[in-house]
Amino acid sequence: MSLFVAEGLVKRFGGLLATDHVDLTVAPGEIHALIGPNGAGKSTLVNLISGLIPADAGRIVLDGVDLTALAPHQRVRHGLARCFQITSVFRNDSVRDNLLLAVQAQAGSSFRCLRRREAETVLMDGALTLADKVGLAEVLDRPAGTLPHGMQKRLDVALALAARPKLLLLDEPMAGMGPEDSLQMVALIDRLRRDAAILLIEHDMDAVFQLADRISVLVYGRVLTSGDAAHVKGHPEVQSVYLGTEGHA
Amino acid sequence: MAQPAFATRFPGAVRRLPWLVLALLAVFPLLAPTLGLEYYVGFVRRVLIVAIAATSLNFILGYGGMAALGHAGFIGVGAYTVVALVEAGVSSAWLAWGGALVFGGLAAALIGAVSLRTRGVYFIMITLAFAQMLYYLAVSLRTYGGDDGYGLYTPLAMGPWLDGAHPDVFYWVVLAIAAGVFALFSRVAHSRYGHALRGIRDNETRMVALGYPVFRLKLAGFVAAGAVAGLAGGLLASHNTFVSPGMMHWTQSALLLVMVILGGLGRRWGAPLGVALWLTLEEALKMHTDYWHWPLGVLLLLVVFHAPQGLAALLERRGDRQGGAA
Amino acid sequence: MSAIPLLSCRGLEAGYGASQVLFGLDFEIRPGEVMALLGRNGMGKSTTIRTIVGGLRPQRGEILFDGRPIQAARADHIARLGVAIVPEGRQCFPNLTVREHLVAFADRRNGVAEPWTLERLYGLFPRLAERADHMGNQLSGGEQQMLAIARALSTNPRLLILDEATEGLAPVIRDEIWRCLALLKAQGQTTLVVDKYVEKLLPLADRNLILERGRIAWQGSSAELDAQREVWHRYLGV
Amino acid sequence: MDAIFVFEQLLNGLGYGLMLFLIAAGLTLVFGIMDTMNLAHGSLYMAGAYVAARVHEASGSFAGAVLAAVLVTVAVAALLELLVVRHLYRRDHLVQVLATFGIILIADDAVKAIWGVAPLMASTPAALAGPVQLFEGLPYPAYRLLLIGAGLLVALGLYLLVNNTRVGMLVRAGASNRQMAEFMGVRVGAVFSFVFALGAGLAALAGALMAPISSVQVGMGEAILIPALVVIVIGGIGSVRGAFVAALLVGLVDTAGRAFLPPALRAVLPPSVAADLGPALAGIAMYVLMAAVLTLKPAGLFPARA
Amino acid sequence: ADIKVGIALDISGPFAALGAEARDGFELAIEKLGGKLGGQPAEFLRTDFGGNPEQANQLVARYLQRDKIDFFTGPIGSNAALAVGPALFAAKVPYLSANPGPSAYAGEKCSPYFFAQYQNDTYDEAAGKVANEKGYKNVVLIAPNYPAGKDHLNGFKRLYKGAVKDEIYTKLGQIDYAAEIAQIRAAKPDAVFFFLPGAMGINFVKQFVGGGLKDIPLIAPGFSADEDVIQAVGEPMIGVLNTAHWTHDLQNPANAEFVSAFRKKYDGRYPSVYAAMAYDTLMAMDAAVRDVGGKVADREAVLKALKSPSFSSVRGEFKYGVNNFPVQNYYLREVGKDADGRITNKLVGTTLEQHQDAYVGACKM
Ligand SMILES: Nc1ncnc2c1ncn2[C@@H]1O[C@H](COP(=O)(O)OP(=O)(O)OP(=O)(O)O)[C@@H](O)[C@H]1O
Ligand SMILES: Nc1ncnc2c1ncn2[C@@H]1O[C@H](COP(=O)(O)OP(=O)(O)OP(=O)(O)O)[C@@H](O)[C@H]1O
Ligand SMILES: [Mg+2]
Ligand SMILES: [Mg+2]
């Protein structure tokens, strides 16, 4: 039984078929990695699933709810949260304010406009819990833009987590990280396994092979093959179009 | 940058300043005759009314990042609502101004529903387009005087306890409304809604991905601002005892924008400060020279280069920033 | 090796506003050399690069390019002397097509024997040829990265600086970049590289510089570094 | 209503559109491509018109007047750039609005002080004063043909400059990411100064050419600014092609609205309603067009930047 | 105390050109009067309305409350006049209009405190009569699309007996008139009557002549063909027929003195009707103050003195109707060249004699 099903997703940019009838499933608790050459359409696929760009065709179902017709923010409400390939946090706000904003989105009633937010302990508690979870409790008062890259990325993940997602979409979470930060991020993602199923896009093969329960390879907008790490590593075409020498590692 | 020396040296004074200002404004009409400043009661009243409109613009622009260049359109809608209601026989100020508020909000809802799909300069221009349509509509509206305008010479009644014809009473009513609007928007700025709005200003895409109904949030702010601007328009109609399409011309929208930026975008005191300074200078310069525009131009350049965060930034404590230029 | 270094930094100090990031860096890059700049996140690698290319004024110290001081020069001037950068975060121009990225700045020869022509660049990254008429912001992350590299090469730089240039690239393309850098090295291209794939970088680099909190903590040849595992562990977190 | 009349009105629409393009051209360059909101563009237009009018009257040479207008305005603009505009490129749009609004206030007072408030005489060069017979039954003002020609030439030149020259690429690069462009060796400051001067030259050209058919007076710049902005916004900011198409579209819609809408309404509505509605609708045609376009395409007809 | 006169200028904004003309008229008069009124020391307070009726009220409030003025005059726009009137009337301050004569003040809303120079429509009525006299059977009318535009066209139609081929209403502030000119060409009228103030008129006439319609006569109320427009349009204006209650070559001693003093002070320029009216307004005040012996506080007396003017007006003989709007002559002028080759209006003849406005009947005063 799949938690998440995407069926026949199609997206065209002018003459370019960026997403070509993609079918994809994610099982509960699974980390499903999506790899593929640059420009294969991985980010596009995430954008289609999260609703940031409208699909030309196809269907998206999460936990039995058809999300296809819903606006992006409604999809979040139904348990579909995401991070961005380029870290996207509120750079001028403190980490605390970033987290509060995310928690508030989940708490709803953002039209509440007379009560001072500082007085809302529910939100504060939520923010602190999140900060603990991703290891940002020490830097709550720093403006997010001044944090080191790895921390910003973790904050980005925390923002997505606030929605208590059933499925978390991570677009290159390891991007721009040194080995140390990468390890931290891998550990974090591994921990998140318990909270949500994850669709992971990543070019860092060490991380992918370490984390993924299943790997799908996207090439020219189409799923080339799908299987566990061993299967993918051994797939000759995947080696030639994507893995190169890393396939032999 | 210029350090807010005054504020850091006297933090207590700064905190009490709003109340002091309010108290001074409240007793001003009583003191004015002894000081020979009766005329300035009317002047301050106008400043207060314009400040109401500017505060609403500051709210959507400074906090929401919506640079609307058609705000005078809502002021006009409010003013013409009062005209239409008076023409239809309404004599209660509360009804007329209430109507201005409602129709200002309605106009904003319609215009916002279309305009808020666009961003940046496109948003600036589409709001301008709608305001210009309203302007030309008013110019050709024969019933309400068209370009000649419409006089509202009988003061509106303010109920059994308030003498609507008394200029000081009207002053206090305006002051109360202005203080209320100001307090309301300041309050909202720190609420959940206010924070959400600022989040949208800073990173709209991320807000969508966090699950915020961004369009509805923006529209709500736009409608609130439109309604308050409509109210200001209604008050302005009563204050001027005259309404003409000129008040909706795009230059009026631009001036309002200029006053808000001058005062300090997204800063609590930005709007009233900007309005007070601009109108005072205009008033003073006009008396002394035919060439009264250029000093204002120089002032704008000075602000751009030496106080880019606006005047309010010079007064506020550093930590009290509520969000910077959008 | 020629006696006069292509780039040398002496007592370089730099930072952002009140916060100082670099504390007196001394190093030089000789012509034809590949220098790797290593260090964990936030140690000042990008800041060093930004200071060299004129994006950040040094607070103290001296930078010489080809013997001439450039620490006070404007960024565009330094670029025209023959310094090209592939910056962190790609920084492709959203409103230029791929082709335009590769021809707009390509008027310099810098005495290079075999200049990078459009064809050669397309040969290096066939993907870019396919996307020639796309705008910079219509590219995938990796395509943007390729474009940034190709754009830097298009100026035929005397000193090529790569800040995390393999970031976000597919493994095959990363391999491609390494091969390309090796090729460039063989042609005598002087290069300063920052990259997180240290194992890939070592065979390429002549010398390595490790930054720790804005100071040079270690420097030496790749062979030396390879031999000193504890240095890896202490400064690179692996 | 016969075919010639319809044709004539179409021609009028195109003519008006090209006139708008002529005015919008400099704005497209500075605002659209350099991403700098210069409200004072109208003031440069005004300066061009005033200088041209004065020089034409004094010297009797129209070509000389146009040339003088361009040169003087470019000189003024260079000074303006040096003192003010240069420091605005990196600031956000609202700050640019504020500062250039300030320039408008100063410029209007300056023009008033130099030339007075009364509108100036700006006559049509004698050779082009009358109409030419395009074909039987259709005289067309010769001077407008000149305007049409100038509009087309400017459109072509601008298109080539922006899209097919390196300067165009460098400008766009500098506008979207100044620091990166500098890292690539572009003297962004110099390129911008050049483009601003070019934009000012185009504004002056438009002012000088428009002077003989419009009123040369203080405030003429502001009146023209809004239609020009409308044009480049409909076209899609940053796109010369867009501005060109939009200018023609606005010209046609506006002219058609004035020429055909009132009679059409009179045919279907009661006369009193039609008399009120027709001109009112025709007056806002341009704005309705813009609102409609932006509703359907929020980034204009030819969005240059996604 | 000094006698205080509040003068509202419009030297910026849409009426700036006309406002500057009026200012020159005021300045000349103040100079001639030696800064006094009726021999009494006087203070002339000037301020700029900027053509903005909303602000007009604010500025008038300052005149009334702070400066406590005894007379008011100045603004160019009808809308400003309508906006400030009630406050002035309530404060019992005589308002001598230096230009607009809105129909409301001539009729229903007439006030003993308001004195006009003409009624807005009377120029057009005169123009209608001119069209009759010239034998034009078919005319096209053109005006901006706002109520005043319609009023002016209605004024024309009041006395015009021929057929109206088309009534064209254009956008306020329009720049391009090609579409309208094509319509006019298609309609082939005997003449075109246009009311297009300021820049609109300048654009229209230039393009009209450039479009090859020079042979179709143009008729206008004097506002659309006064010195400001003539000097801006130049040659193409020649031959435009227009009507006004005054012209600079009107033969009477007061006018001769005014015109020569004006031309002397302002380097040879002919005064426009706005300058003449501004000048005349202060002359009227001067006479009234003299008549009441400087006791301007006695407003009843001042009004009485104003109502029966004892000065020689630059426009010659006139008297006030019950509504304080003048009963006076209206003249036909034609744009031509004077002896020095300067393009200007020239008096052709008297069109309406001792004419009264059409609204006087509605005035209960
Ligand atoms: N807005 C757009 N307009 C046109 N083409 C686009 C647009 N966005 C993406 N593309 C194209 O669609 C293709 C897929 O892009 P996408 O960003 O999904 O790739 P990706 O698999 O995420 O690659 P990477 O690993 O490099 O990030 C690319 O070739 C890209 O050029
Ligand atoms: N624009 C900036 N303003 C203020 N501080 C900055 C800025 N950019 C970087 N820093 C700080 O300077 C220090 C060094 O940053 P730098 O980017 O040079 O590190 P790095 O070695 O390149 O790291 P990474 O591997 O993350 O790219 C960090 O502590 C960082 O937080
Ligand atoms: Mg991607
Ligand atoms: Mg770095």
Coordinates of N, CA and C in Angstrom, one line a residue, chain D residues 135-282:
Chain D
F135 N -3.3 58.7 -50.9 CA -3.9 58.4 -52.2 C -5.2 59.1 -52.3
E136 N -5.9 59.0 -53.3 CA -7.1 59.8 -53.6 C -8.0 59.8 -52.3
G137 N -8.3 61.0 -51.9 CA -9.2 61.1 -50.7 C -8.6 60.9 -49.4
L138 N -7.3 60.7 -49.3 CA -6.7 60.5 -48.0 C -5.5 61.3 -47.8
P139 N -5.7 62.6 -47.4 CA -4.5 63.4 -47.1 C -4.0 62.9 -45.7
Y140 N -2.7 63.0 -45.5 CA -2.2 62.6 -44.2 C -1.1 63.6 -43.9
P141 N -1.1 64.0 -42.6 CA -0.1 65.0 -42.2 C 1.3 64.6 -42.5
A142 N 2.0 65.4 -43.3 CA 3.4 65.0 -43.6 C 4.3 64.8 -42.4
Y143 N 4.0 65.7 -41.4 CA 4.9 65.6 -40.2 C 4.7 64.3 -39.5
R144 N 3.5 63.8 -39.5 CA 3.3 62.5 -38.9 C 4.0 61.3 -39.5
L145 N 4.2 61.5 -40.8 CA 5.0 60.5 -41.5 C 6.4 60.5 -41.0
L146 N 6.9 61.7 -40.7 CA 8.2 61.8 -40.2 C 8.3 61.1 -38.8
L147 N 7.2 61.3 -38.0 CA 7.2 60.7 -36.7 C 7.2 59.2 -36.8
I148 N 6.3 58.7 -37.8 CA 6.2 57.3 -38.0 C 7.6 56.7 -38.3
G149 N 8.2 57.4 -39.3 CA 9.6 56.9 -39.7 C 10.5 56.9 -38.5
A150 N 10.5 58.0 -37.7 CA 11.4 58.0 -36.6 C 11.1 56.9 -35.6
G151 N 9.9 56.7 -35.4 CA 9.5 55.6 -34.4 C 10.0 54.3 -34.9
L152 N 9.8 54.0 -36.2 CA 10.3 52.7 -36.7 C 11.8 52.6 -36.6
L153 N 12.5 53.7 -37.0 CA 13.9 53.6 -36.9 C 14.4 53.4 -35.5
V154 N 13.8 54.1 -34.6 CA 14.3 53.9 -33.2 C 14.0 52.5 -32.7
A155 N 12.8 52.0 -33.1 CA 12.5 50.6 -32.7 C 13.5 49.6 -33.2
L156 N 13.8 49.8 -34.5 CA 14.8 48.9 -35.1 C 16.1 49.0 -34.4
G157 N 16.6 50.2 -34.3 CA 17.9 50.5 -33.7 C 18.0 49.9 -32.3
L158 N 16.9 50.1 -31.5 CA 16.9 49.7 -30.1 C 16.9 48.1 -30.1
Y159 N 16.1 47.6 -31.0 CA 16.0 46.1 -31.0 C 17.4 45.5 -31.3
L160 N 18.1 46.1 -32.3 CA 19.4 45.5 -32.6 C 20.4 45.8 -31.5
L161 N 20.3 47.0 -30.9 CA 21.3 47.3 -29.9 C 21.1 46.3 -28.7
V162 N 19.9 46.1 -28.3 CA 19.7 45.4 -27.1 C 19.9 43.9 -27.3
N163 N 19.4 43.4 -28.4 CA 19.4 41.9 -28.6 C 20.6 41.4 -29.4
N164 N 21.2 42.3 -30.2 CA 22.2 41.7 -31.1 C 23.6 42.3 -30.9
T165 N 23.7 43.2 -29.9 CA 25.1 43.7 -29.7 C 25.6 43.3 -28.3
R166 N 26.8 43.3 -28.1 CA 27.4 43.0 -26.8 C 27.0 44.0 -25.8
V167 N 26.9 45.3 -26.2 CA 26.5 46.3 -25.2 C 25.2 45.9 -24.6
G168 N 24.3 45.4 -25.4 CA 23.0 45.0 -24.9 C 23.1 43.9 -23.9
M169 N 23.9 42.9 -24.2 CA 24.1 41.8 -23.3 C 24.7 42.3 -22.0
L170 N 25.7 43.2 -22.1 CA 26.4 43.6 -20.9 C 25.4 44.4 -20.0
V171 N 24.6 45.2 -20.7 CA 23.6 46.0 -19.9 C 22.7 45.1 -19.1
R172 N 22.2 44.1 -19.9 CA 21.2 43.2 -19.2 C 21.9 42.4 -18.1
A173 N 23.2 42.0 -18.3 CA 23.9 41.3 -17.3 C 24.1 42.2 -16.1
G174 N 24.5 43.4 -16.3 CA 24.8 44.4 -15.2 C 23.5 44.7 -14.5
A175 N 22.4 44.7 -15.2 CA 21.1 45.1 -14.5 C 20.7 43.9 -13.6
S176 N 20.9 42.7 -14.0 CA 20.3 41.6 -13.2 C 21.2 41.2 -12.1
N177 N 22.5 41.4 -12.3 CA 23.4 41.0 -11.2 C 24.7 41.8 -11.4
R178 N 24.7 42.9 -10.8 CA 25.8 43.9 -11.1 C 27.1 43.3 -10.7
Q179 N 27.2 42.7 -9.5 CA 28.5 42.2 -9.0 C 29.0 41.1 -9.9
M180 N 28.2 40.2 -10.3 CA 28.6 39.1 -11.2 C 29.2 39.7 -12.5
A181 N 28.4 40.7 -13.0 CA 28.9 41.3 -14.3 C 30.3 41.9 -14.1
E182 N 30.5 42.5 -12.9 CA 31.8 43.1 -12.7 C 32.8 42.0 -12.6
F183 N 32.5 40.9 -12.0 CA 33.4 39.8 -11.9 C 33.8 39.3 -13.3
M184 N 32.8 39.5 -14.2 CA 33.1 39.1 -15.6 C 33.9 40.2 -16.4
G185 N 34.2 41.3 -15.7 CA 35.0 42.3 -16.4 C 34.2 43.4 -17.0
V186 N 33.0 43.5 -16.7 CA 32.2 44.6 -17.3 C 32.3 45.8 -16.5
R187 N 32.6 46.9 -17.1 CA 32.6 48.2 -16.4 C 31.2 48.7 -16.3
V188 N 30.5 48.1 -15.3 CA 29.1 48.3 -15.2 C 28.7 49.8 -15.1
G189 N 29.5 50.5 -14.3 CA 29.3 51.9 -14.1 C 29.3 52.6 -15.5
A190 N 30.3 52.4 -16.2 CA 30.4 53.1 -17.5 C 29.3 52.7 -18.5
V191 N 29.0 51.4 -18.5 CA 28.0 50.9 -19.4 C 26.6 51.6 -19.0
F192 N 26.4 51.6 -17.7 CA 25.1 52.2 -17.3 C 25.1 53.7 -17.7
S193 N 26.2 54.4 -17.4 CA 26.2 55.8 -17.8 C 25.9 56.0 -19.2
F194 N 26.5 55.2 -20.0 CA 26.2 55.3 -21.5 C 24.8 55.0 -21.8
V195 N 24.2 54.0 -21.2 CA 22.8 53.7 -21.5 C 21.9 54.7 -21.0
F196 N 22.2 55.3 -19.9 CA 21.3 56.3 -19.3 C 21.4 57.5 -20.3
A197 N 22.6 57.9 -20.7 CA 22.7 59.0 -21.7 C 21.9 58.7 -22.9
L198 N 22.0 57.4 -23.4 CA 21.3 57.1 -24.6 C 19.8 57.2 -24.4
G199 N 19.4 56.8 -23.2 CA 17.9 56.9 -22.9 C 17.5 58.3 -22.9
A200 N 18.4 59.2 -22.3 CA 18.1 60.6 -22.2 C 18.0 61.2 -23.7
G201 N 19.0 60.7 -24.5 CA 19.0 61.2 -25.9 C 17.7 60.8 -26.6
L202 N 17.2 59.6 -26.3 CA 15.9 59.2 -27.0 C 14.8 60.0 -26.4
A203 N 14.8 60.3 -25.1 CA 13.7 61.1 -24.5 C 13.7 62.5 -25.2
A204 N 14.9 63.0 -25.4 CA 15.0 64.3 -26.0 C 14.6 64.3 -27.4
L205 N 15.0 63.3 -28.1 CA 14.5 63.1 -29.5 C 13.0 63.1 -29.6
A206 N 12.4 62.3 -28.7 CA 11.0 62.2 -28.7 C 10.4 63.6 -28.4
G207 N 10.9 64.3 -27.4 CA 10.4 65.6 -27.0 C 10.5 66.6 -28.2
A208 N 11.7 66.6 -28.8 CA 11.9 67.5 -29.9 C 11.0 67.2 -31.1
L209 N 10.8 65.9 -31.4 CA 9.9 65.6 -32.5 C 8.4 65.8 -32.2
M210 N 8.1 65.6 -30.9 CA 6.7 65.8 -30.5 C 6.3 67.3 -30.4
A211 N 7.3 68.1 -30.2 CA 7.0 69.5 -29.9 C 6.1 70.2 -30.9
P212 N 6.4 70.0 -32.2 CA 5.5 70.7 -33.2 C 4.1 70.2 -33.2
I213 N 3.7 69.1 -32.7 CA 2.3 68.7 -32.7 C 1.7 68.7 -31.3
S214 N 2.5 69.1 -30.3 CA 1.9 69.1 -29.0 C 2.3 70.3 -28.2
S215 N 1.7 70.5 -27.1 CA 2.0 71.7 -26.3 C 3.3 71.6 -25.5
V216 N 4.1 72.6 -25.7 CA 5.4 72.6 -25.0 C 5.2 73.4 -23.7
Q217 N 5.0 72.7 -22.6 CA 4.8 73.4 -21.4 C 5.2 72.6 -20.2
V218 N 5.3 73.3 -19.1 CA 5.7 72.6 -17.8 C 4.7 71.5 -17.5
G219 N 5.1 70.4 -17.1 CA 4.2 69.3 -16.8 C 3.9 68.4 -18.0
M220 N 4.4 68.7 -19.2 CA 4.2 67.9 -20.3 C 4.8 66.5 -20.1
G221 N 5.9 66.5 -19.3 CA 6.6 65.2 -19.1 C 5.8 64.2 -18.3
E222 N 5.1 64.8 -17.3 CA 4.3 63.9 -16.4 C 3.1 63.3 -17.2
A223 N 2.5 64.2 -18.1 CA 1.4 63.8 -18.8 C 1.7 62.6 -19.7
I224 N 2.9 62.6 -20.2 CA 3.3 61.6 -21.2 C 3.9 60.3 -20.5
L225 N 4.3 60.5 -19.3 CA 5.0 59.4 -18.6 C 4.1 58.2 -18.4
I226 N 2.8 58.4 -18.0 CA 1.9 57.3 -17.7 C 1.7 56.5 -19.0
P227 N 1.2 57.1 -20.1 CA 1.1 56.3 -21.3 C 2.3 55.5 -21.6
A228 N 3.5 56.1 -21.5 CA 4.7 55.4 -21.8 C 4.9 54.2 -20.9
L229 N 4.7 54.4 -19.6 CA 4.8 53.3 -18.7 C 3.8 52.2 -19.0
V230 N 2.6 52.6 -19.4 CA 1.6 51.6 -19.7 C 2.1 50.8 -20.9
V231 N 2.7 51.4 -21.8 CA 3.1 50.7 -23.0 C 4.2 49.6 -22.6
I232 N 5.2 50.0 -21.9 CA 6.2 49.1 -21.6 C 5.7 48.0 -20.6
V233 N 4.8 48.3 -19.8 CA 4.3 47.3 -18.9 C 3.4 46.2 -19.7
I234 N 2.6 46.7 -20.6 CA 1.8 45.8 -21.4 C 2.7 44.9 -22.2
G235 N 3.8 45.5 -22.7 CA 4.7 44.7 -23.6 C 5.5 43.7 -22.8
G236 N 5.6 43.9 -21.5 CA 6.5 43.1 -20.7 C 7.8 43.8 -20.5
I237 N 8.1 44.1 -19.3 CA 9.3 45.0 -19.0 C 10.6 44.3 -19.4
G238 N 11.4 45.1 -20.1 CA 12.6 44.5 -20.5 C 12.6 44.0 -22.0
S239 N 11.5 44.0 -22.6 CA 11.4 43.5 -23.9 C 11.1 44.6 -24.9
V240 N 12.1 44.9 -25.8 CA 11.9 46.0 -26.8 C 10.8 45.6 -27.7
R241 N 10.8 44.3 -28.1 CA 9.7 43.8 -29.0 C 8.4 44.0 -28.4
G242 N 8.3 43.7 -27.1 CA 7.1 43.8 -26.4 C 6.6 45.3 -26.3
A243 N 7.5 46.2 -26.1 CA 7.2 47.6 -26.0 C 6.6 48.0 -27.4
F244 N 7.3 47.6 -28.4 CA 6.9 48.0 -29.8 C 5.4 47.5 -30.0
V245 N 5.2 46.2 -29.8 CA 3.9 45.6 -30.1 C 2.9 46.3 -29.2
A246 N 3.2 46.5 -27.9 CA 2.3 47.1 -27.0 C 1.9 48.6 -27.5
A247 N 3.0 49.3 -27.9 CA 2.7 50.7 -28.4 C 1.7 50.7 -29.5
L248 N 1.9 49.8 -30.5 CA 1.0 49.7 -31.6 C -0.4 49.3 -31.1
L249 N -0.4 48.4 -30.2 CA -1.7 47.9 -29.7 C -2.4 49.1 -29.0
V250 N -1.7 49.8 -28.1 CA -2.3 50.9 -27.4 C -2.8 51.9 -28.4
G251 N -1.9 52.2 -29.3 CA -2.3 53.2 -30.3 C -3.6 52.8 -31.1
L252 N -3.7 51.6 -31.5 CA -4.8 51.1 -32.2 C -6.1 51.1 -31.3
V253 N -5.9 50.6 -30.1 CA -7.1 50.5 -29.3 C -7.6 51.8 -28.9
D254 N -6.7 52.7 -28.6 CA -7.1 54.1 -28.2 C -7.8 54.8 -29.3
T255 N -7.2 54.7 -30.5 CA -7.8 55.4 -31.6 C -9.1 54.8 -32.0
A256 N -9.1 53.4 -32.1 CA -10.4 52.8 -32.4 C -11.4 53.1 -31.4
G257 N -11.0 53.2 -30.1 CA -12.0 53.5 -29.1 C -12.6 54.9 -29.3
R258 N -11.8 55.8 -29.7 CA -12.3 57.2 -29.9 C -13.1 57.3 -31.2
A259 N -12.6 56.5 -32.2 CA -13.2 56.7 -33.5 C -14.5 55.9 -33.7
F260 N -14.5 54.7 -33.2 CA -15.6 53.8 -33.5 C -16.5 53.5 -32.3
L261 N -16.0 53.6 -31.1 CA -16.8 53.2 -30.0 C -18.1 54.1 -29.8
P262 N -17.9 55.5 -29.8 CA -19.1 56.3 -29.6 C -20.2 56.0 -30.7
P263 N -19.8 56.0 -32.0 CA -20.9 55.7 -32.9 C -21.5 54.3 -32.7
A264 N -20.7 53.3 -32.4 CA -21.2 52.0 -32.2 C -22.2 52.0 -31.0
L265 N -21.8 52.7 -29.9 CA -22.7 52.7 -28.8 C -24.0 53.4 -29.1
R266 N -23.9 54.5 -29.9 CA -25.1 55.2 -30.3 C -26.0 54.3 -31.0
A267 N -25.5 53.4 -31.7 CA -26.3 52.5 -32.5 C -27.1 51.5 -31.7
V268 N -26.6 51.2 -30.5 CA -27.2 50.1 -29.7 C -27.8 50.6 -28.4
L269 N -27.4 51.8 -28.0 CA -27.9 52.3 -26.7 C -28.8 53.6 -26.9
P270 N -29.6 53.9 -25.8 CA -30.3 55.2 -25.9 C -29.3 56.3 -26.0
P271 N -29.6 57.4 -26.8 CA -28.6 58.4 -27.1 C -28.0 59.0 -25.8
S272 N -28.8 59.3 -24.8 CA -28.2 60.0 -23.6 C -27.2 59.1 -22.9
V273 N -27.5 57.8 -22.8 CA -26.6 56.9 -22.2 C -25.3 56.8 -23.1
A274 N -25.5 56.6 -24.4 CA -24.4 56.4 -25.3 C -23.5 57.7 -25.2
A275 N -24.1 58.8 -25.2 CA -23.3 60.1 -25.2 C -22.4 60.1 -23.9
D276 N -22.9 59.6 -22.8 CA -22.1 59.7 -21.6 C -21.0 58.5 -21.6
L277 N -21.5 57.4 -22.1 CA -20.7 56.2 -21.9 C -19.5 56.1 -22.9
G278 N -19.9 56.5 -24.2 CA -18.9 56.4 -25.3 C -17.6 57.0 -25.0
P279 N -17.6 58.3 -24.8 CA -16.3 59.0 -24.5 C -15.7 58.6 -23.2
A280 N -16.5 58.2 -22.3 CA -15.9 57.8 -21.0 C -15.1 56.5 -21.2
L281 N -15.7 55.6 -21.9 CA -15.0 54.3 -22.2 C -13.8 54.5 -23.1
A282 N -14.0 55.4 -24.1 CA -12.8 55.6 -25.0 C -11.7 56.2 -24.2

